[in-house]
XYZ file of C-alpha atoms in Angstrom:
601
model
C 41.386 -15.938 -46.917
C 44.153 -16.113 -49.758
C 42.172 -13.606 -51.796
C 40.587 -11.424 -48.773
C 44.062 -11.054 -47.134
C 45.210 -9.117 -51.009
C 43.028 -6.208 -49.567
C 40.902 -5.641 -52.406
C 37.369 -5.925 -51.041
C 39.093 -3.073 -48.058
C 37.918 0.359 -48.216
C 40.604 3.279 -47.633
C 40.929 2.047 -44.226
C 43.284 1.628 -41.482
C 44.932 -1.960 -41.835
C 45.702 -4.336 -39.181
C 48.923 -6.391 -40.773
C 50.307 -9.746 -39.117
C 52.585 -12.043 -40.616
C 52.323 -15.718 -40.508
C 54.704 -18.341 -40.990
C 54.964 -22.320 -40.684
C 57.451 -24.382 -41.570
C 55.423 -27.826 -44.165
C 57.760 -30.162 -45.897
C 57.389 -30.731 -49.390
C 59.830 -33.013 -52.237
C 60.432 -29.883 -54.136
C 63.394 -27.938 -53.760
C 65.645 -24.808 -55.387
C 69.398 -24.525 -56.171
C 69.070 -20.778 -55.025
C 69.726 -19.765 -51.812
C 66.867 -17.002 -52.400
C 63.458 -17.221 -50.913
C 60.920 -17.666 -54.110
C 58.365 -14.260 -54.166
C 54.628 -15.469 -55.077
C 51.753 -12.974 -54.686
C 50.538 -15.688 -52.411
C 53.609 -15.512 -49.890
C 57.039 -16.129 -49.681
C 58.575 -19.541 -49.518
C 62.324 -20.226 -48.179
C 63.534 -24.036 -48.849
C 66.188 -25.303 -46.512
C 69.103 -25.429 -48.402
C 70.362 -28.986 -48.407
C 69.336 -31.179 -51.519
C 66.535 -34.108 -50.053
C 63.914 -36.115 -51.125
C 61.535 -34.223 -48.796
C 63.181 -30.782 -47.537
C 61.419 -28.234 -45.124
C 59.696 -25.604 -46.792
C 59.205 -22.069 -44.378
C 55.998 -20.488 -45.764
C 55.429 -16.816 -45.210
C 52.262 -14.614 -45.655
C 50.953 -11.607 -44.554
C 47.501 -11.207 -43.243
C 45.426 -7.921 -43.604
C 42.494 -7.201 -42.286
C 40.835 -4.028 -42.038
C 41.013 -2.176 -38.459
C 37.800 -0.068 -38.509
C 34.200 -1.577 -39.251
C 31.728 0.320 -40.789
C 30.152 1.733 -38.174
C 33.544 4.037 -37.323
C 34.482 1.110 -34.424
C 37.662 -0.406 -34.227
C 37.402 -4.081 -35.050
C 38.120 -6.530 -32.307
C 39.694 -9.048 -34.980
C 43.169 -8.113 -35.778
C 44.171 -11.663 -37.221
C 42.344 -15.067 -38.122
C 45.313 -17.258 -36.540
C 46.460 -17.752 -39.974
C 45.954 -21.273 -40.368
C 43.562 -21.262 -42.873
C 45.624 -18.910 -44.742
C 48.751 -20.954 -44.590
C 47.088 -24.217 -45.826
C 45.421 -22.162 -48.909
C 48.859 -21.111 -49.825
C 50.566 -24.591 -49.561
C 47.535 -26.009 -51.995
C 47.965 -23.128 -54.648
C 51.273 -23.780 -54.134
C 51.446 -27.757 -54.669
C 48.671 -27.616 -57.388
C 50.565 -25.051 -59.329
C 53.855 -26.802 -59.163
C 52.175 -30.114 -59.581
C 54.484 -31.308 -55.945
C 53.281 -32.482 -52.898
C 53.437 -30.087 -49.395
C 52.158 -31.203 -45.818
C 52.497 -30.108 -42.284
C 53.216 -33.200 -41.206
C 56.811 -34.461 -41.900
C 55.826 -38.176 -41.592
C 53.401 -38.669 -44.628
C 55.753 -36.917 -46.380
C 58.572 -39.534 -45.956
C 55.904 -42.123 -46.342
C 54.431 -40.791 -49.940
C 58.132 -39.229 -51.524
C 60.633 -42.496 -52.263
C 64.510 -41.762 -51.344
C 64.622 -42.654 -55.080
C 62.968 -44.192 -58.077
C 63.667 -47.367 -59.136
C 60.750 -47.711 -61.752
C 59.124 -50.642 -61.352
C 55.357 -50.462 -60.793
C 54.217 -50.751 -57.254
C 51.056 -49.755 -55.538
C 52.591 -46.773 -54.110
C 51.748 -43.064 -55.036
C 55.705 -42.224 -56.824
C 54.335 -44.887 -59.414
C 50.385 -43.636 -60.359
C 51.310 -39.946 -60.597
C 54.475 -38.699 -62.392
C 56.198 -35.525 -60.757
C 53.710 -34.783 -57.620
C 55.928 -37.690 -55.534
C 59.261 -37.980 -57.340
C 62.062 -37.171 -54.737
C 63.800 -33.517 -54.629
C 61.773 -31.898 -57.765
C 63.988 -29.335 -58.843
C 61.856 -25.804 -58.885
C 63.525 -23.622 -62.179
C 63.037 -20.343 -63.269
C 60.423 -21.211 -65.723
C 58.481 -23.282 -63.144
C 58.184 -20.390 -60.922
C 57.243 -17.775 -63.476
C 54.442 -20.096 -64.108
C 53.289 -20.308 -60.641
C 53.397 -16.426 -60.355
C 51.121 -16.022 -63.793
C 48.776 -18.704 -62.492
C 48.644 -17.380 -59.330
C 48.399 -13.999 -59.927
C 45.412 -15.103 -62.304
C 43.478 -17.139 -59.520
C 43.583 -13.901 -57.194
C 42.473 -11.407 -59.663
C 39.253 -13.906 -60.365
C 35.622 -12.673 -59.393
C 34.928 -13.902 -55.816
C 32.627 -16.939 -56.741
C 34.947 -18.250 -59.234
C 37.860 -17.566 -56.930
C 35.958 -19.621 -54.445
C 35.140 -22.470 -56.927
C 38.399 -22.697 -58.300
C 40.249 -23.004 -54.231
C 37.677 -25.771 -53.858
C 38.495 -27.297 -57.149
C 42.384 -26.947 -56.570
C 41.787 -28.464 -52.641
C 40.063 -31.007 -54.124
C 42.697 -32.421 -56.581
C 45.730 -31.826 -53.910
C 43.756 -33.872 -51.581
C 43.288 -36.789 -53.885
C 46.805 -37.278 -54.955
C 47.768 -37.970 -51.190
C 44.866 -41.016 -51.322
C 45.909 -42.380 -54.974
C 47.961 -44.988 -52.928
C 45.640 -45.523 -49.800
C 42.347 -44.813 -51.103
C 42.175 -45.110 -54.890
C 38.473 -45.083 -55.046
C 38.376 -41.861 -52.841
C 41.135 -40.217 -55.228
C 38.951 -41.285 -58.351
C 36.106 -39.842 -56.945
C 37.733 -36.519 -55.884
C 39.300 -35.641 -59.015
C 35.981 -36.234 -60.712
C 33.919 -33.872 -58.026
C 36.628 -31.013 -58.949
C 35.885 -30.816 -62.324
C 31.905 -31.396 -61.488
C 31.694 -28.396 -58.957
C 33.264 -26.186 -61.467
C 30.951 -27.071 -64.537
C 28.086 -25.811 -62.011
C 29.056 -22.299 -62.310
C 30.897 -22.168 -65.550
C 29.286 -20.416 -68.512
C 27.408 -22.499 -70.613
C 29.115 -23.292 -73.863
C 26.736 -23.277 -76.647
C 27.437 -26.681 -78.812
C 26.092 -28.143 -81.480
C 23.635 -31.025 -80.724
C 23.056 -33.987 -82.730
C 20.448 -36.745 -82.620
C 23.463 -38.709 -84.188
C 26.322 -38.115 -81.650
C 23.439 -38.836 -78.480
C 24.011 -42.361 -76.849
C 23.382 -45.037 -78.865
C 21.177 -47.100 -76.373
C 19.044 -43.956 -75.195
C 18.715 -43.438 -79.202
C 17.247 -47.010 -79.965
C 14.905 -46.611 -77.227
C 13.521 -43.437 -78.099
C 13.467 -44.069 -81.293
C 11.563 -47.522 -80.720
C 8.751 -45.517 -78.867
C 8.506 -42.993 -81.689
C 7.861 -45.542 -84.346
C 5.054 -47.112 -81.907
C 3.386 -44.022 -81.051
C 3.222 -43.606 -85.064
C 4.394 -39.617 -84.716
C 4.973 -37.797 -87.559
C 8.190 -36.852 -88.722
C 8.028 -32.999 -87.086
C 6.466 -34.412 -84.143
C 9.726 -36.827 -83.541
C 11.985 -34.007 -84.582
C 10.421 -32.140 -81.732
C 10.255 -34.338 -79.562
C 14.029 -35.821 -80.203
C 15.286 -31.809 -79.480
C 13.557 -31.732 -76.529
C 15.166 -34.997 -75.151
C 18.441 -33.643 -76.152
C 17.954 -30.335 -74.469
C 16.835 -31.959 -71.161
C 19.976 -34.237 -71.380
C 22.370 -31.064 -71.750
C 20.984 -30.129 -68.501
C 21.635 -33.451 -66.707
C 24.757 -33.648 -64.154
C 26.920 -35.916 -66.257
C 26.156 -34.234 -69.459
C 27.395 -30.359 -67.881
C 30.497 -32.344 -66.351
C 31.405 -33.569 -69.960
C 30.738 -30.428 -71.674
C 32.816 -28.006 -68.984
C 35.447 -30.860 -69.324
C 35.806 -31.093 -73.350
C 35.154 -27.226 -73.572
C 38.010 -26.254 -71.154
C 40.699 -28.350 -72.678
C 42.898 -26.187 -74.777
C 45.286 -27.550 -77.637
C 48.138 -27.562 -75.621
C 46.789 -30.306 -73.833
C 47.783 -32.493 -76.743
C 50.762 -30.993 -77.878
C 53.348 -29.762 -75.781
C 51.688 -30.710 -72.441
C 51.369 -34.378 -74.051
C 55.249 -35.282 -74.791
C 56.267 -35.755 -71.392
C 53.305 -38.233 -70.838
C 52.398 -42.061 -71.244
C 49.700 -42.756 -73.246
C 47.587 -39.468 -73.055
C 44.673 -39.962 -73.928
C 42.969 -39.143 -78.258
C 40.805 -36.249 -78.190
C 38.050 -38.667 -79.353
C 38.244 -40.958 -76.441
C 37.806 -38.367 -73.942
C 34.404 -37.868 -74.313
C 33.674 -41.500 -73.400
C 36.406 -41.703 -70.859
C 34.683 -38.625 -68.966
C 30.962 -40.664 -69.176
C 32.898 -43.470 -67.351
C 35.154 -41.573 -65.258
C 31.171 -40.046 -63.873
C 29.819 -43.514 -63.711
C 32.652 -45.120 -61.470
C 32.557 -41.821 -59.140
C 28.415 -42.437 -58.804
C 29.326 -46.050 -57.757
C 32.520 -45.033 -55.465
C 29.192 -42.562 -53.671
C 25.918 -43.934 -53.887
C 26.734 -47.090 -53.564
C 30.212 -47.583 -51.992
C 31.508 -49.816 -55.012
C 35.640 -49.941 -54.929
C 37.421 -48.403 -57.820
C 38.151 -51.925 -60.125
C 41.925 -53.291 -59.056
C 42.410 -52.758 -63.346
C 42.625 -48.844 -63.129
C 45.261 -48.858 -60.233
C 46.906 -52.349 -59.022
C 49.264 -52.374 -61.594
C 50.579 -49.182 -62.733
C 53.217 -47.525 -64.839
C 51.810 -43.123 -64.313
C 50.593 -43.504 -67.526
C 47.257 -41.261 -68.543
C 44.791 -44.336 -70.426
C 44.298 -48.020 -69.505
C 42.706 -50.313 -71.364
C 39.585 -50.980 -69.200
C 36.205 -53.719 -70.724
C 37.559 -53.111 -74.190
C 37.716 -49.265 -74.092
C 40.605 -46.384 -73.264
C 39.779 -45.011 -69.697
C 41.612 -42.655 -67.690
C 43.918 -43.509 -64.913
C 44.717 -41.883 -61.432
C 47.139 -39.753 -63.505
C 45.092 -39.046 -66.453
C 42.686 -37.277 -64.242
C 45.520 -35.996 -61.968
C 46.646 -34.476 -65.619
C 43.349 -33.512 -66.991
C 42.059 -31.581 -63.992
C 45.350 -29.437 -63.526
C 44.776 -28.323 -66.954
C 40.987 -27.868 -66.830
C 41.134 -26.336 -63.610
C 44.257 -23.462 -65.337
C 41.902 -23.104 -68.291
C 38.969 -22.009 -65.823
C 41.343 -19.499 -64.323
C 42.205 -17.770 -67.800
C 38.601 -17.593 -68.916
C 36.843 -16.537 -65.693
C 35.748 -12.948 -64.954
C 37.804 -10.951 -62.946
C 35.441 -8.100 -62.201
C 35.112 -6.999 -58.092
C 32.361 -8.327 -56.792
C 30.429 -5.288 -54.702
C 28.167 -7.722 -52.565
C 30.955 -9.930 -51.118
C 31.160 -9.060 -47.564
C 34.863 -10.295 -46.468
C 33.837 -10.262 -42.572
C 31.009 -13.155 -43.565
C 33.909 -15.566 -44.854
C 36.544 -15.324 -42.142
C 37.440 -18.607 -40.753
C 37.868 -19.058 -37.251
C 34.325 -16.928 -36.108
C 31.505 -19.258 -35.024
C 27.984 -18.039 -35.498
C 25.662 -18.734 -33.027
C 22.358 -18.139 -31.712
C 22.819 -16.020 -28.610
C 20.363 -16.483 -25.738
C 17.008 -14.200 -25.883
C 17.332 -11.871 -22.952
C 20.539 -10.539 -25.514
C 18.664 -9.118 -28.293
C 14.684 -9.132 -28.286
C 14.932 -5.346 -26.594
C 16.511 -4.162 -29.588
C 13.675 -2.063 -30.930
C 15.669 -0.893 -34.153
C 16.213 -4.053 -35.139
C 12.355 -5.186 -34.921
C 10.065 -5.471 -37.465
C 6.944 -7.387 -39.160
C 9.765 -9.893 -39.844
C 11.474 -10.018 -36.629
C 8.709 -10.383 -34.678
C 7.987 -14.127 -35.121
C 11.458 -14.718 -33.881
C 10.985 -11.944 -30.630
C 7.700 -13.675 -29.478
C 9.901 -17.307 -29.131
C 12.111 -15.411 -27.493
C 10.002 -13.863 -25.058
C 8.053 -16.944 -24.145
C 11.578 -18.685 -23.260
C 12.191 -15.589 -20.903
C 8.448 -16.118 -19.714
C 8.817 -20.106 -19.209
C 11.914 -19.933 -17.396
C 10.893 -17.286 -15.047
C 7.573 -19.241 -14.173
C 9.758 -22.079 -13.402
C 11.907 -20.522 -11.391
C 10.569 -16.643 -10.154
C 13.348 -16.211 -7.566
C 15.602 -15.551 -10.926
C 13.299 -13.417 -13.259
C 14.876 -13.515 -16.877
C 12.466 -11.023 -18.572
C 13.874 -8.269 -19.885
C 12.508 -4.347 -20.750
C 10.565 -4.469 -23.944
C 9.308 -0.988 -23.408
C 11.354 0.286 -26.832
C 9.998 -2.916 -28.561
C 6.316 -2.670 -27.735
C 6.091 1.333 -28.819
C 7.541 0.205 -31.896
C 4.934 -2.918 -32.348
C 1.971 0.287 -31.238
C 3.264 2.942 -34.281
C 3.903 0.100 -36.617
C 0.996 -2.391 -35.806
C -2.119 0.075 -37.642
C 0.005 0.041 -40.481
C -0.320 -4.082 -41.332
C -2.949 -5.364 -43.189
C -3.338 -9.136 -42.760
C -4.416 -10.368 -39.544
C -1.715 -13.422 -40.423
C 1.185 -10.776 -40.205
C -0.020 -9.437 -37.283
C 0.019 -12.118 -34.665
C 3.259 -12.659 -33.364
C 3.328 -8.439 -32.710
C 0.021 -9.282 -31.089
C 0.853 -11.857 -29.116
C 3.624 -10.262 -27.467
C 2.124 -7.202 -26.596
C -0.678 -9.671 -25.063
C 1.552 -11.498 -22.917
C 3.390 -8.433 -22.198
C 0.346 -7.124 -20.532
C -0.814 -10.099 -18.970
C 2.309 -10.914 -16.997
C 3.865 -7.310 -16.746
C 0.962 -4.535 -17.090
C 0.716 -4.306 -13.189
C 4.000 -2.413 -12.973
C 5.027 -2.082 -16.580
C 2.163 -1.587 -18.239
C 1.504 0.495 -21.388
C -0.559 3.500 -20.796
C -3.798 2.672 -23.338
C -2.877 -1.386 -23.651
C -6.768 -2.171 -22.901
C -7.940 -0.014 -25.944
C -4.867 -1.303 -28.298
C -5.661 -4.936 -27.320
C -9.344 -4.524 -27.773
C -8.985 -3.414 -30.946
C -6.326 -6.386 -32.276
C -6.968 -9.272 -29.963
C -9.718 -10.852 -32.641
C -6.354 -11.734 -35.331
C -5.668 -14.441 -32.290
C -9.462 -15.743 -32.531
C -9.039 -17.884 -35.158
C -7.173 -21.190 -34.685
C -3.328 -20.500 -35.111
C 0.040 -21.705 -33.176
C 0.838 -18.163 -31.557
C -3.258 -17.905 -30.282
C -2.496 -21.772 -28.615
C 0.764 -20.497 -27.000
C -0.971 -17.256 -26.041
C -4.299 -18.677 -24.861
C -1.621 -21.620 -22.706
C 0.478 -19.106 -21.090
C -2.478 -17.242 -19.868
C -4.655 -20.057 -18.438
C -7.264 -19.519 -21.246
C -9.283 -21.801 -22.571
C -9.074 -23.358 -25.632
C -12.633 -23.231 -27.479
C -11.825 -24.129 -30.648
C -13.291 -26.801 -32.130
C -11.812 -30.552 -32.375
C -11.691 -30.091 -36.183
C -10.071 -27.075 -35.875
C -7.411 -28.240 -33.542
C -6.865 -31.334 -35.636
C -6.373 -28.885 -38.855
C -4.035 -26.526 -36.666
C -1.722 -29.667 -35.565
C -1.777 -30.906 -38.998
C -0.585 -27.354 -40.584
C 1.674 -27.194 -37.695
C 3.546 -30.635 -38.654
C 3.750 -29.756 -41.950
C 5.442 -26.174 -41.319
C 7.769 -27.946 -38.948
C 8.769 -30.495 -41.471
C 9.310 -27.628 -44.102
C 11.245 -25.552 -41.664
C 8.763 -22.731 -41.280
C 6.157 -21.163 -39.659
C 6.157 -19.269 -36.433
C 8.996 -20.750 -33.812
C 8.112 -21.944 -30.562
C 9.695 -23.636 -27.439
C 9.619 -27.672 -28.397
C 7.339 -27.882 -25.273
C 4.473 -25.438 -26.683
C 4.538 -27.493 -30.355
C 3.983 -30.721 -27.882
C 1.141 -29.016 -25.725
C -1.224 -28.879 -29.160
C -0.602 -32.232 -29.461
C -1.547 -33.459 -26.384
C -4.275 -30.843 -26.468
C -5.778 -32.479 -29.523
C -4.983 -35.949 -28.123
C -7.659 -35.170 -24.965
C -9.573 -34.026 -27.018
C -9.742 -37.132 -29.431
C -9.912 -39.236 -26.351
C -13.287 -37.566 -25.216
C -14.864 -37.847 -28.494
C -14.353 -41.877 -28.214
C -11.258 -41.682 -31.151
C -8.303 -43.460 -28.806
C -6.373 -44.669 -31.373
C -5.971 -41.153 -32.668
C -5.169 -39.447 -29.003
C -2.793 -42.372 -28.480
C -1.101 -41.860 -32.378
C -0.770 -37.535 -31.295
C 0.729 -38.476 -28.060
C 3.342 -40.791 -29.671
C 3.729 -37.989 -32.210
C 4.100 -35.903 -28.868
C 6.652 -37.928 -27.559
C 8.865 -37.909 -30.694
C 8.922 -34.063 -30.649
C 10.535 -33.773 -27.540
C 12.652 -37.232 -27.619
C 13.591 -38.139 -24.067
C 11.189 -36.823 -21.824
C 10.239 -38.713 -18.808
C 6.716 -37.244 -18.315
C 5.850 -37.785 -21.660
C 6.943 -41.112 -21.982
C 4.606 -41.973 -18.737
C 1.967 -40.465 -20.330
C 2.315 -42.535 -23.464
C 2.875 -45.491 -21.406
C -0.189 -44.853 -19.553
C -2.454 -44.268 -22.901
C -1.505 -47.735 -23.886
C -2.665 -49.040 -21.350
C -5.517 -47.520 -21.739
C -6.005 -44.501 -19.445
C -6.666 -41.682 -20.495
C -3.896 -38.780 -19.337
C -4.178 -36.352 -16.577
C -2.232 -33.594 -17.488
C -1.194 -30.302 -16.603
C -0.290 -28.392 -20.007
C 0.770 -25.019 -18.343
C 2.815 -27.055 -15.370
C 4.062 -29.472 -18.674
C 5.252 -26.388 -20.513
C 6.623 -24.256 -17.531
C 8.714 -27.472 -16.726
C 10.243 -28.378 -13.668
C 12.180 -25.521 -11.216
C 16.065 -26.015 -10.649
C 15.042 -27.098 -6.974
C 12.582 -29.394 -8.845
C 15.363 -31.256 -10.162
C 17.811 -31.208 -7.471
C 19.783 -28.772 -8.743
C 21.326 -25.699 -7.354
C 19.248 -22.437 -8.248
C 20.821 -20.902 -11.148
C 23.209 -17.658 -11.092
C 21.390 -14.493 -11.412
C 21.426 -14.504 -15.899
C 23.905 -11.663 -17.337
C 20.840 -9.711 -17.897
C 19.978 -9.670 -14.513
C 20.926 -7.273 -11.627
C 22.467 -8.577 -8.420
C 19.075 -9.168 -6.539
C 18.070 -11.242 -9.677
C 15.808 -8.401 -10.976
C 15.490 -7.901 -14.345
C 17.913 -5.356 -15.987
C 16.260 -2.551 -18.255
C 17.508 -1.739 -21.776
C 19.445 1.466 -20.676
C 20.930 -1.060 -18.552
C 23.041 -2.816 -20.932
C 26.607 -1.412 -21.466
């Protein structure tokens, strides 16, 4: 929101404008009276001298008022949450201080002064971000404006990476105390998720300067396989190349390329044992090793790199210089300023502002909504309208009284003009299959005038065995006369779309039927131990369900199931269950009949 809210992804629009403000509490604080002017917001400090003050933050939301489309846009603000808590990160990240909402860590984290002596508290692993009543200067806020102004002018996907990155070291100095592990780990991941999108800095690479125990292994190998000397040079730049492309090796790279001289001049009086430009490289490789242990496998940051210390940026850690809480704390400020300066700053045309507001939940809205929509349908929609439609079917079989289907009248002279014009049977089905079901359950009163001549002439793509010819051939009390090989082949193709997340969707009850379909079927040819293994398969696809767990309990005991595949699908009626007959649907009329598409308001 920080950069949307600036207005330049708007058109020459009206604006809606709302201000937000919320009062955090940080341990920074001004000897003016003045509110300090950011391009993020405005901040006003109370004006008594504390170790933790209150801190009114002040922003102004913009959002555009008209969509696209000419409409006036419902949204006219996001709450401004989201917003606020951006601002008080950019905010504590580029004044290295701490800022919260809630008053109570704050008194917890800031001391009412420091004494200096090394305790296991947060005032003694990171310098400035938790000493009390941080004077903010002139200079300080100059710096926050360039920096800011910077992160806000950044393309969209580095603006995005950066917020992360900057989120991601504010939230780890609040855990250096509680959670050192956590805080390691986090400062780590904020430099990793930025070498993921950062241009590639071309290096020199030497077989030399590659890890020595790597080296003596390859190197071991070579001499064994007897290669010749071009043949090892080869093969040595290829192992180098494909190690430039590992995880740990782009972290270390980004890292070493985005630290600027500065970082060991000027920025290096103030601290404690900063760290030799040619120890970082090796600090880095063990900074990534301890944050793989603090994730994969849970292993505690060692009591050596934060028990006992002094907020100094190197500890001597197994005979080497490592970095502490507040080396990284250090490091990734600086990295994470350096990625500002150098990334592009061009406007991003594609980014869509309305797809990244916060507070809008996306979900699927029922069928009976949208599967009318005949502009919207296509080759590609249709997969998606035929599970629709065979919802709407199902739960008007189970309960007619309350008819959910809706007028596809647009939709099916769209899938009749558009239909001729496919050329693989494969991309054809779903259309077919709705216009077949169509027919079958609404042609007496809503039929299409020449549906027996279209059908005639596309019914054969359903011959062959697929998932939409099952539903169809299901729903419409046909028969299924494929062959037990080919229903075995169908439920195997079907599992493996399922477990790939493709392939044609279906009600969870229709995916089951071909199972136990193919389980009968197994059980007549004298192969039990298959049925039973597709109905236990059947059972896990639709976890819960009573009838299908008697029917599983009943194949091991060795009966073969009776079962009603249309009555299994259809499901039981509201009355069935002892419920109350549901309210007539919202695209239903009064007398529960279903609404028409020139209907809908």
């Amino acid at each position: 929101m920080l950069q949307i809210v600036t207005g330049m992804y708007f058109r020459d629009v009206e604006l809606y404008e709302t201000t937000h403000r919320a009062v955090l509490y940080t341990n920074a604080s001004t000897m003016s009276r003045d509110a300090i002017e950011l391009p993020i917001g405005r901040f006003l400090f109370a004006t008594s001298l504390s170790p933790v003050t209150a801190l009114t933050i002040e922003v102004i939301e913009r959002l555009e008022a008209v969509r696209p489309d000419g409409s006036h846009d419902f949204m006219v603000a996001t709450g401004g949450t989201e917003l606020i808590d951006d601002v008080a990160d950019v905010f504590a990240f580029a004044l290295n201080v701490s800022c919260s909402r809630n008053p109570a860590l704050m008194e917890r984290l800031v001391p009412r002064e420091l004494d200096g002596r090394p305790t296991r508290m947060p005032w003694s692993t990171l310098r400035r971000t938790f000493d009390p009543g941080v004077i903010i200067r002139d200079v300080n806020v100059a710096d926050a404006r360039d920096f800011a102004t910077k992160l806000l002018a950044l393309r969209r996907g580095h603006f995005e990476a950066a917020m992360r990155s900057i989120r991601s070291v504010v939230d780890a100095s609040l855990l250096v105390s509680d959670d050192p592990g956590l805080a390691y780990t986090l400062f780590v991941a904020s430099l990793e998720s930025l070498a993921q999108i950062a241009i590639p800095v071309e290096e020199e690479r030497s077989w030399d300067t590659y890890n020595s125990a790597k080296r003596k292994i390859f190197d071991a190998a070579v001499e064994n396989a007897a290669l010749g000397q071009d043949q090892a040079a080869t093969m040595r730049e290829a192992v180098l190349e494909i190690d430039q492309l590992s995880l740990r090796r782009r972290f270390i790279d980004f890292t070493v390329a985005h630290v600027a001289p500065e970082y060991y001049r000027h920025e290096a009086i103030d601290a404690i044992r900063p760290i030799r430009a040619n120890d970082l490289p090796n600090a880095l490789d063990v900074a990534y090793q301890l944050r793989s242990r603090n994730v994969h496998v849970l292993q505690e940051l060692a009591p050596e790199l934060w028990a006992i210390a002094d907020r100094a940026d190197t500890l001597p850690w197994e005979g080497r210089s490592v970095l502490s809480l507040e080396g990284l704390n250090r490091l990734c400020r600086h990295v994470i300023r350096a990625f500002v300066d150098r990334s592009p700053t061009d406007l991003d045309t594609s980014f869509d502002y309305r797809e990244h507001l916060p507070n809008v939940v996306r979900v699927q809205i029922a069928p009976q909504y949208w599967i009318w929509q005949a502009e919207g349908f296509s080759q590609v929609r249709a997969p998606q309208v035929l599970e629709g439609f065979i919802e709407l079917l199902v739960g008007t079989m189970a309960d007619p009284e309350h008819p959910q289907v809706v007028d596809l009248t647009a939709v099916l002279e769209k899938i009749e003009s558009t239909l001729p014009g496919i050329a693989k049977p494969a991309d054809r089905r779903a259309m077919v299959g709705i216009y077949i079901l169509w027919q079958a359950f609404l042609g007496r009163d809503h039929g299409r005038p020449r549906a027996a001549e279209f059908i005639e002439r596309f019914d054969a793509d359903l011959d062959d065995p697929s998932v939409v010819g099952f539903a169809v051939r299901l729903l419409t009390s046909n028969a299924i006369e494929w062959t037990l090989d080919q229903l075995i082949e169908l439920v195997d193709q079907r599992r493996e779309e399922l477990r790939r997340g493709r392939g044609q969707p279906l009600p969870a009850r229709v995916d089951v039927a071909l199972h136990l379909t193919a389980a009968l079927e197994l059980w007549d040819a004298g192969r039990v131990a298959d049925g039973l293994a597709l109905i236990s398969e059947a059972v896990e696809a639709l976890p819960g369900d009573g009838d299908l767990i008697a029917i599983e309990e009943a194949a091991i005991r060795g009966e073969k199931p009776a079962v009603d595949l249309l009555a299994f699908v259809v499901g039981p009626s509201p009355t069935e269950v002892g419920g109350e007959p549901a309210a007539p649907d919202a695209k239903t009329n009064a007398e529960g009949q279903p609404t028409t598409a020139s209907d809908e308001t």
